[in-house]
Coordinates of C-alpha atoms and ligand atoms in Angstrom, one line a residue:
M1 CA 30.3 -92.0 -113.1
N2 CA 31.7 -94.6 -115.4
M3 CA 33.2 -94.2 -118.8
A4 CA 30.0 -95.1 -120.7
S5 CA 27.9 -92.5 -118.9
N6 CA 30.6 -89.9 -119.3
G7 CA 30.5 -90.6 -123.0
I8 CA 26.8 -90.3 -123.2
L9 CA 27.0 -87.0 -121.3
L10 CA 29.6 -85.7 -123.7
I11 CA 27.5 -86.7 -126.8
F12 CA 24.5 -85.1 -125.1
T13 CA 26.5 -81.9 -124.4
V14 CA 27.7 -81.7 -128.1
I15 CA 24.1 -82.1 -129.3
C16 CA 23.0 -79.5 -126.8
I17 CA 25.5 -77.0 -128.0
N18 CA 24.9 -77.7 -131.7
M19 CA 21.2 -78.0 -131.9
G20 CA 19.9 -76.0 -128.9
C21 CA 19.1 -77.7 -125.6
N22 CA 16.3 -79.7 -124.3
A23 CA 13.9 -77.2 -122.8
K24 CA 14.3 -78.7 -119.3
E25 CA 18.1 -78.2 -119.3
A26 CA 17.9 -74.4 -119.0
F27 CA 15.7 -74.5 -115.9
I28 CA 18.5 -75.5 -113.5
K29 CA 22.1 -74.5 -113.0
V30 CA 24.7 -75.6 -110.4
E31 CA 26.6 -72.6 -109.2
C32 CA 29.8 -73.2 -107.3
K33 CA 32.3 -71.0 -105.7
A34 CA 35.4 -71.2 -107.9
E35 CA 37.8 -71.6 -105.0
N36 CA 37.3 -72.6 -101.4
L37 CA 39.9 -72.3 -98.7
G38 CA 40.4 -74.9 -96.1
Q39 CA 42.6 -75.0 -93.0
Y40 CA 44.4 -78.1 -92.1
G41 CA 42.6 -79.9 -89.2
Q42 CA 39.5 -77.8 -89.6
Q43 CA 36.2 -78.1 -91.4
S44 CA 36.1 -77.1 -95.1
L45 CA 33.1 -76.0 -97.1
L46 CA 32.8 -76.6 -100.8
E47 CA 30.0 -74.3 -101.8
C48 CA 27.5 -75.2 -104.5
V49 CA 23.9 -74.2 -104.9
V50 CA 21.3 -75.2 -107.4
Q51 CA 19.8 -72.2 -109.2
T52 CA 16.3 -72.7 -110.7
S53 CA 14.5 -70.6 -113.2
Q54 CA 11.0 -69.2 -112.4
A55 CA 9.4 -72.1 -114.2
A56 CA 11.3 -74.7 -112.1
A57 CA 10.8 -72.8 -108.7
N58 CA 9.5 -75.9 -107.0
A59 CA 12.1 -78.3 -108.4
E60 CA 12.8 -81.4 -106.4
I61 CA 16.2 -82.9 -106.3
R62 CA 16.4 -86.6 -107.3
V63 CA 20.2 -87.2 -107.3
V64 CA 23.2 -85.3 -106.0
T65 CA 26.7 -86.7 -106.6
W66 CA 29.9 -85.2 -105.2
S67 CA 33.1 -86.7 -106.6
K68 CA 36.8 -86.0 -106.8
D69 CA 39.5 -87.6 -109.0
D70 CA 39.8 -90.5 -106.6
G71 CA 36.1 -91.4 -106.7
T72 CA 32.6 -90.7 -105.4
L73 CA 32.4 -89.1 -102.0
L74 CA 28.7 -88.6 -101.5
V75 CA 25.5 -89.7 -103.3
F76 CA 21.9 -88.7 -102.6
H77 CA 19.6 -91.1 -104.5
D78 CA 16.1 -92.4 -103.9
G79 CA 15.8 -90.3 -100.8
D80 CA 18.9 -91.7 -99.1
T81 CA 22.3 -90.2 -98.7
T82 CA 25.4 -92.3 -98.6
S83 CA 28.9 -90.9 -98.1
R84 CA 32.5 -91.7 -97.3
P85 CA 33.4 -91.0 -93.7
G86 CA 34.2 -87.3 -93.2
Y87 CA 32.0 -86.0 -96.0
S88 CA 28.4 -84.7 -95.6
F89 CA 26.0 -82.1 -96.9
A90 CA 27.0 -78.8 -95.3
E91 CA 23.3 -78.0 -94.5
P92 CA 22.6 -79.8 -91.2
S93 CA 19.3 -81.4 -92.1
W94 CA 19.5 -81.3 -95.9
N95 CA 16.5 -82.5 -97.9
D96 CA 15.5 -82.7 -101.5
K97 CA 13.9 -79.2 -101.4
N98 CA 17.1 -77.6 -100.2
M99 CA 19.0 -76.1 -103.1
N100 CA 22.2 -75.6 -101.1
V101 CA 24.0 -78.8 -101.9
S102 CA 27.4 -77.7 -100.5
L103 CA 29.8 -80.4 -99.2
L104 CA 31.4 -80.3 -95.8
I105 CA 34.7 -82.0 -95.1
A106 CA 35.0 -82.7 -91.4
N107 CA 38.8 -82.8 -90.9
T108 CA 40.7 -81.2 -93.7
A109 CA 44.0 -82.8 -94.7
V110 CA 46.5 -81.9 -97.4
E111 CA 45.2 -84.7 -99.7
H112 CA 41.8 -83.0 -99.7
E113 CA 43.2 -80.3 -102.0
G114 CA 42.0 -80.5 -105.6
V115 CA 39.0 -80.2 -107.9
Y116 CA 35.6 -81.5 -106.8
K117 CA 32.6 -82.1 -109.1
C118 CA 29.0 -81.7 -108.1
T119 CA 26.3 -83.2 -110.3
V120 CA 22.6 -82.6 -109.6
V121 CA 19.5 -84.3 -111.2
T122 CA 16.1 -82.7 -110.5
D123 CA 12.6 -83.3 -111.8
S124 CA 13.1 -80.1 -113.9
G125 CA 16.5 -80.8 -115.4
D126 CA 20.2 -81.6 -114.6
G127 CA 23.3 -79.7 -114.0
S128 CA 26.9 -80.0 -112.8
N129 CA 29.9 -77.8 -111.9
V130 CA 33.3 -78.0 -110.4
T131 CA 34.9 -76.3 -107.4
N132 CA 38.4 -76.2 -106.1
L133 CA 39.7 -76.6 -102.6
K134 CA 43.0 -75.1 -101.4
V135 CA 44.4 -76.1 -98.1
T136 CA 46.7 -74.1 -95.9
A137 CA 48.5 -74.8 -92.6
K138 CA 50.4 -72.3 -90.5
Y139 CA 54.1 -73.0 -89.9
N140 CA 55.2 -73.6 -86.3
K141 CA 57.6 -71.2 -84.5
P142 CA 61.0 -72.0 -85.8
T143 CA 64.0 -73.2 -83.7
I144 CA 67.6 -72.3 -84.3
R145 CA 70.6 -74.6 -83.3
S146 CA 74.2 -74.0 -84.1
D147 CA 76.9 -76.3 -85.4
P148 CA 79.2 -76.6 -83.4
E149 CA 76.9 -76.5 -80.5
K150 CA 79.1 -74.0 -78.6
L151 CA 79.6 -71.3 -81.2
H152 CA 81.7 -68.3 -80.3
P153 CA 81.5 -64.9 -82.0
N154 CA 83.9 -64.4 -85.0
T155 CA 84.4 -68.1 -85.5
A156 CA 83.2 -70.2 -88.5
G157 CA 80.1 -72.3 -88.0
T158 CA 76.6 -72.9 -89.1
L159 CA 73.2 -71.8 -87.9
I160 CA 70.3 -74.2 -88.7
C161 CA 66.7 -73.0 -88.5
N162 CA 63.8 -75.5 -88.7
S163 CA 60.1 -74.9 -89.0
N164 CA 57.4 -77.5 -89.8
G165 CA 53.7 -78.1 -89.8
G166 CA 53.0 -75.7 -92.7
Y167 CA 51.4 -75.9 -96.1
P168 CA 51.9 -75.1 -99.0
Q169 CA 55.7 -74.7 -99.2
G170 CA 56.9 -71.5 -97.5
E171 CA 60.3 -69.9 -97.2
I172 CA 62.9 -69.3 -94.5
R173 CA 64.7 -66.0 -94.6
W174 CA 67.6 -64.8 -92.5
I175 CA 68.0 -61.3 -91.1
V176 CA 71.4 -60.4 -89.8
G177 CA 71.9 -57.6 -87.3
D178 CA 68.7 -55.5 -87.4
D179 CA 67.8 -55.4 -91.1
T180 CA 70.3 -57.0 -93.4
D181 CA 68.9 -59.9 -95.4
W182 CA 71.4 -62.7 -95.6
T183 CA 69.1 -65.3 -97.2
K184 CA 71.4 -65.6 -100.2
S185 CA 74.1 -67.0 -97.9
A186 CA 71.8 -69.8 -96.7
E187 CA 70.6 -73.0 -98.2
M188 CA 67.0 -74.1 -97.7
E189 CA 65.4 -77.5 -97.9
A190 CA 61.7 -78.2 -98.0
K191 CA 60.6 -81.8 -97.3
P192 CA 57.0 -83.1 -97.3
T193 CA 56.2 -85.2 -94.2
D194 CA 53.8 -88.2 -94.1
S195 CA 50.8 -85.9 -93.5
G196 CA 51.7 -83.8 -96.5
L197 CA 52.7 -80.9 -94.4
I198 CA 56.0 -79.3 -95.3
S199 CA 59.1 -79.3 -93.1
L200 CA 61.5 -76.3 -93.8
S201 CA 65.2 -76.3 -92.9
S202 CA 67.7 -73.6 -93.7
K203 CA 71.4 -73.5 -93.0
L204 CA 73.3 -70.2 -92.7
T205 CA 77.0 -70.4 -93.0
L206 CA 78.9 -68.1 -90.7
L207 CA 82.4 -67.1 -91.8
E208 CA 85.3 -66.5 -89.4
K209 CA 84.9 -62.7 -89.7
S210 CA 81.1 -62.6 -89.3
T211 CA 81.0 -60.0 -86.6
F212 CA 77.2 -59.8 -86.3
H213 CA 75.7 -60.3 -82.9
K214 CA 72.1 -61.2 -83.8
Y215 CA 70.7 -63.6 -86.4
T216 CA 66.9 -63.8 -87.0
C217 CA 65.2 -66.7 -88.8
V218 CA 61.9 -65.6 -90.3
V219 CA 59.3 -68.0 -91.8
F220 CA 57.1 -66.8 -94.6
N221 CA 54.0 -68.6 -95.9
A222 CA 53.4 -69.5 -99.6
S223 CA 51.8 -66.1 -100.3
G224 CA 54.7 -64.2 -98.8
G225 CA 53.0 -63.5 -95.4
K226 CA 55.3 -63.4 -92.4
E227 CA 54.3 -66.1 -90.0
E228 CA 56.9 -66.7 -87.2
E229 CA 60.4 -65.8 -86.3
V230 CA 63.1 -66.6 -83.8
E231 CA 66.4 -64.9 -82.8
F232 CA 69.8 -66.2 -82.1
E233 CA 72.0 -63.9 -80.2
F234 CA 75.6 -64.4 -79.2
G235 CA 75.7 -63.8 -75.5
I236 CA 72.3 -65.3 -74.8
L237 CA 72.7 -68.8 -76.2
N238 CA 76.5 -68.6 -75.7
S239 CA 77.6 -70.7 -72.7
S240 CA 80.7 -68.7 -71.7
I241 CA 78.5 -65.7 -71.1
Q242 CA 76.2 -67.8 -69.0
D243 CA 79.2 -68.9 -66.9
Q244 CA 80.0 -65.2 -66.3
D245 CA 76.5 -64.6 -65.2
R246 CA 76.7 -67.5 -62.7
Q247 CA 79.9 -66.0 -61.2
S248 CA 78.4 -62.6 -60.8
E249 CA 75.5 -64.2 -59.1
K250 CA 77.9 -65.8 -56.7
S251 CA 79.6 -62.5 -55.8
V252 CA 76.2 -61.1 -55.1
G253 CA 75.2 -64.1 -53.1
M254 CA 78.2 -64.2 -50.8
P255 CA 77.6 -61.1 -48.6
T256 CA 74.1 -62.2 -47.9
K257 CA 75.2 -65.6 -46.9
I258 CA 77.9 -64.1 -44.6
A259 CA 75.5 -61.4 -43.3
A260 CA 73.0 -63.7 -41.5
P261 CA 75.5 -65.5 -39.2
A262 CA 77.3 -62.2 -38.6
V263 CA 74.1 -60.6 -37.3
V264 CA 73.4 -63.5 -35.0
I265 CA 76.9 -63.6 -33.6
G266 CA 77.0 -59.8 -33.3
S267 CA 73.8 -59.6 -31.3
L268 CA 75.0 -62.5 -29.1
I269 CA 78.2 -60.6 -28.2
V270 CA 76.2 -57.4 -27.6
G271 CA 73.8 -59.4 -25.5
L272 CA 76.6 -61.0 -23.4
L273 CA 78.3 -57.6 -22.9
L274 CA 75.0 -56.1 -21.7
A275 CA 74.3 -59.0 -19.4
L276 CA 77.7 -58.7 -18.0
L277 CA 77.2 -54.9 -17.4
I278 CA 73.8 -55.5 -15.8
H279 CA 75.2 -58.2 -13.6
K280 CA 77.8 -55.8 -12.4
K281 CA 75.3 -53.0 -11.8
R282 CA 72.9 -55.5 -10.0
S283 CA 75.7 -56.7 -7.8
Q284 CA 76.4 -53.2 -6.8
L285 CA 72.7 -52.6 -6.2
A286 CA 72.4 -55.8 -4.3
R287 CA 75.1 -54.7 -2.1
R288 CA 73.3 -51.4 -1.4
F289 CA 69.7 -52.7 -1.2
S290 CA 70.2 -56.2 0.0
T291 CA 67.1 -58.3 -0.9
T292 CA 64.9 -55.7 -2.7
P293 CA 63.1 -57.6 -5.5
L294 CA 64.0 -56.5 -9.0
M295 CA 61.0 -54.6 -10.5
S296 CA 60.7 -52.9 -13.9
G297 CA 64.3 -53.4 -14.6
N298 CA 63.4 -55.5 -17.7
H299 CA 64.2 -52.8 -20.2
M300 CA 67.8 -52.8 -19.2
V301 CA 68.1 -56.6 -19.8
P302 CA 68.8 -57.8 -23.3
T303 CA 65.7 -59.3 -24.8
S304 CA 67.7 -62.3 -26.0
I305 CA 68.1 -63.4 -22.4
V306 CA 64.9 -62.1 -20.7
E307 CA 61.6 -62.1 -22.4
E308 CA 58.6 -59.9 -21.8
G309 CA 56.7 -61.2 -18.7
D310 CA 59.6 -63.0 -17.1
H311 CA 60.2 -62.1 -13.5
L312 CA 63.7 -61.5 -12.2
S313 CA 65.0 -61.8 -8.7
L314 CA 68.2 -61.4 -7.0
E315 CA 69.6 -64.2 -5.0
D316 CA 72.9 -64.0 -3.3
G317 CA 73.8 -61.1 -5.6
N318 CA 73.0 -63.1 -8.8
L319 CA 70.3 -62.2 -11.3
R320 CA 67.9 -65.1 -11.9
I321 CA 64.9 -65.6 -14.1
V322 CA 61.9 -67.0 -12.2
Ligands
NAG1 C1 25.1 -73.3 -97.8 O1 25.1 -73.9 -96.5 C2 26.3 -73.7 -95.8 C3 26.1 -74.5 -94.5 O2 25.0 -74.2 -93.8 C4 26.4 -72.2 -95.5 O3 27.6 -72.0 -94.8 C5 26.5 -71.5 -96.8 O4 26.6 -70.1 -96.6 C6 25.3 -71.8 -97.7 N1 25.4 -71.2 -99.0 C7 24.5 -70.4 -99.6 C8 24.8 -69.8 -100.8 O5 23.4 -70.2 -99.0
NAG2 C1 50.0 -66.0 -95.3 O1 50.0 -65.1 -94.2 C2 49.1 -64.0 -94.4 C3 49.3 -63.0 -93.3 O2 49.3 -63.7 -92.1 C4 47.7 -64.5 -94.5 O3 46.8 -63.4 -94.8 C5 47.6 -65.5 -95.7 O4 46.3 -66.1 -95.8 C6 48.6 -66.6 -95.5 N1 48.6 -67.4 -96.7 C7 48.8 -68.7 -96.7 C8 48.8 -69.5 -97.9 O5 48.9 -69.4 -95.6

């Protein structure tokens, strides 16, 4: 709407208030939800419906205009709807008999926040109203890094916690140990990114005598709701402890590495001794029974030398596998 028509509307409204309105004016009213909530990256609904009095029950809509401070977003006029990309009537197949003139925003961004105006002209009168859109985005799980990178307990340093992707501005708080709030020892910075989402960063200074073991960074949203948290624990992120773990892994690993060859060598020795013993016994037998073929003697022979199904024979006093 341009300045001139705004002016005319203002004059008209003043006359309306002072002298009682045009009879048609009272027949329709645009009712809007005062505040709509939209989630970043999702669809948002700006809810407005045209209320008609009994006398205007069959009212037909001639014009609908949706606008925001930066201009017109959608216009229905002469039976046609034109709109900027990403804006449409919320009702899937809206027509001029449909009193639900709600606006749908396809992909909500931070810049969609603000006050929208909906103006309706019908054959039974006109009306307009405003509605507000609030946008929220959830913060990502924070990350903690330390400065210096290898931080040892009881030494001075800094823990830096970052979380981004949220809106509106939230807060990072630090919990030390299990329940001590140390946020007052930290310094937080909130920076808007190109998308309008906020990036939070908080630095917690550790003094030389800070003896706590566990530090938790907690992200709260703009209305004070807890969103995400991450813990930093000395002994888990600390590399010297990891080295210790690796060593103890080695000392567990060694016996198993030694065990396997020992078993093989051990059984070979046992096998050889058995073979030697049998050889001796067979030689004695051979001397007594001359050329008797060896039957069912398998169970006395180590399995590593003779397998199930092998036939053995004695030739010149020597045990042979056939
Ligand atoms: C208007 O239409 C939208 C989209 O179909 C729907 O979600 C909303 O509930 C409707 N509002 C009313 C008051 O009927
Ligand atoms: C903050 O978090 C609470 C709890 O999860 C949620 O109910 C609320 O809608 C959130 N508010 C914002 C502004 O994100």
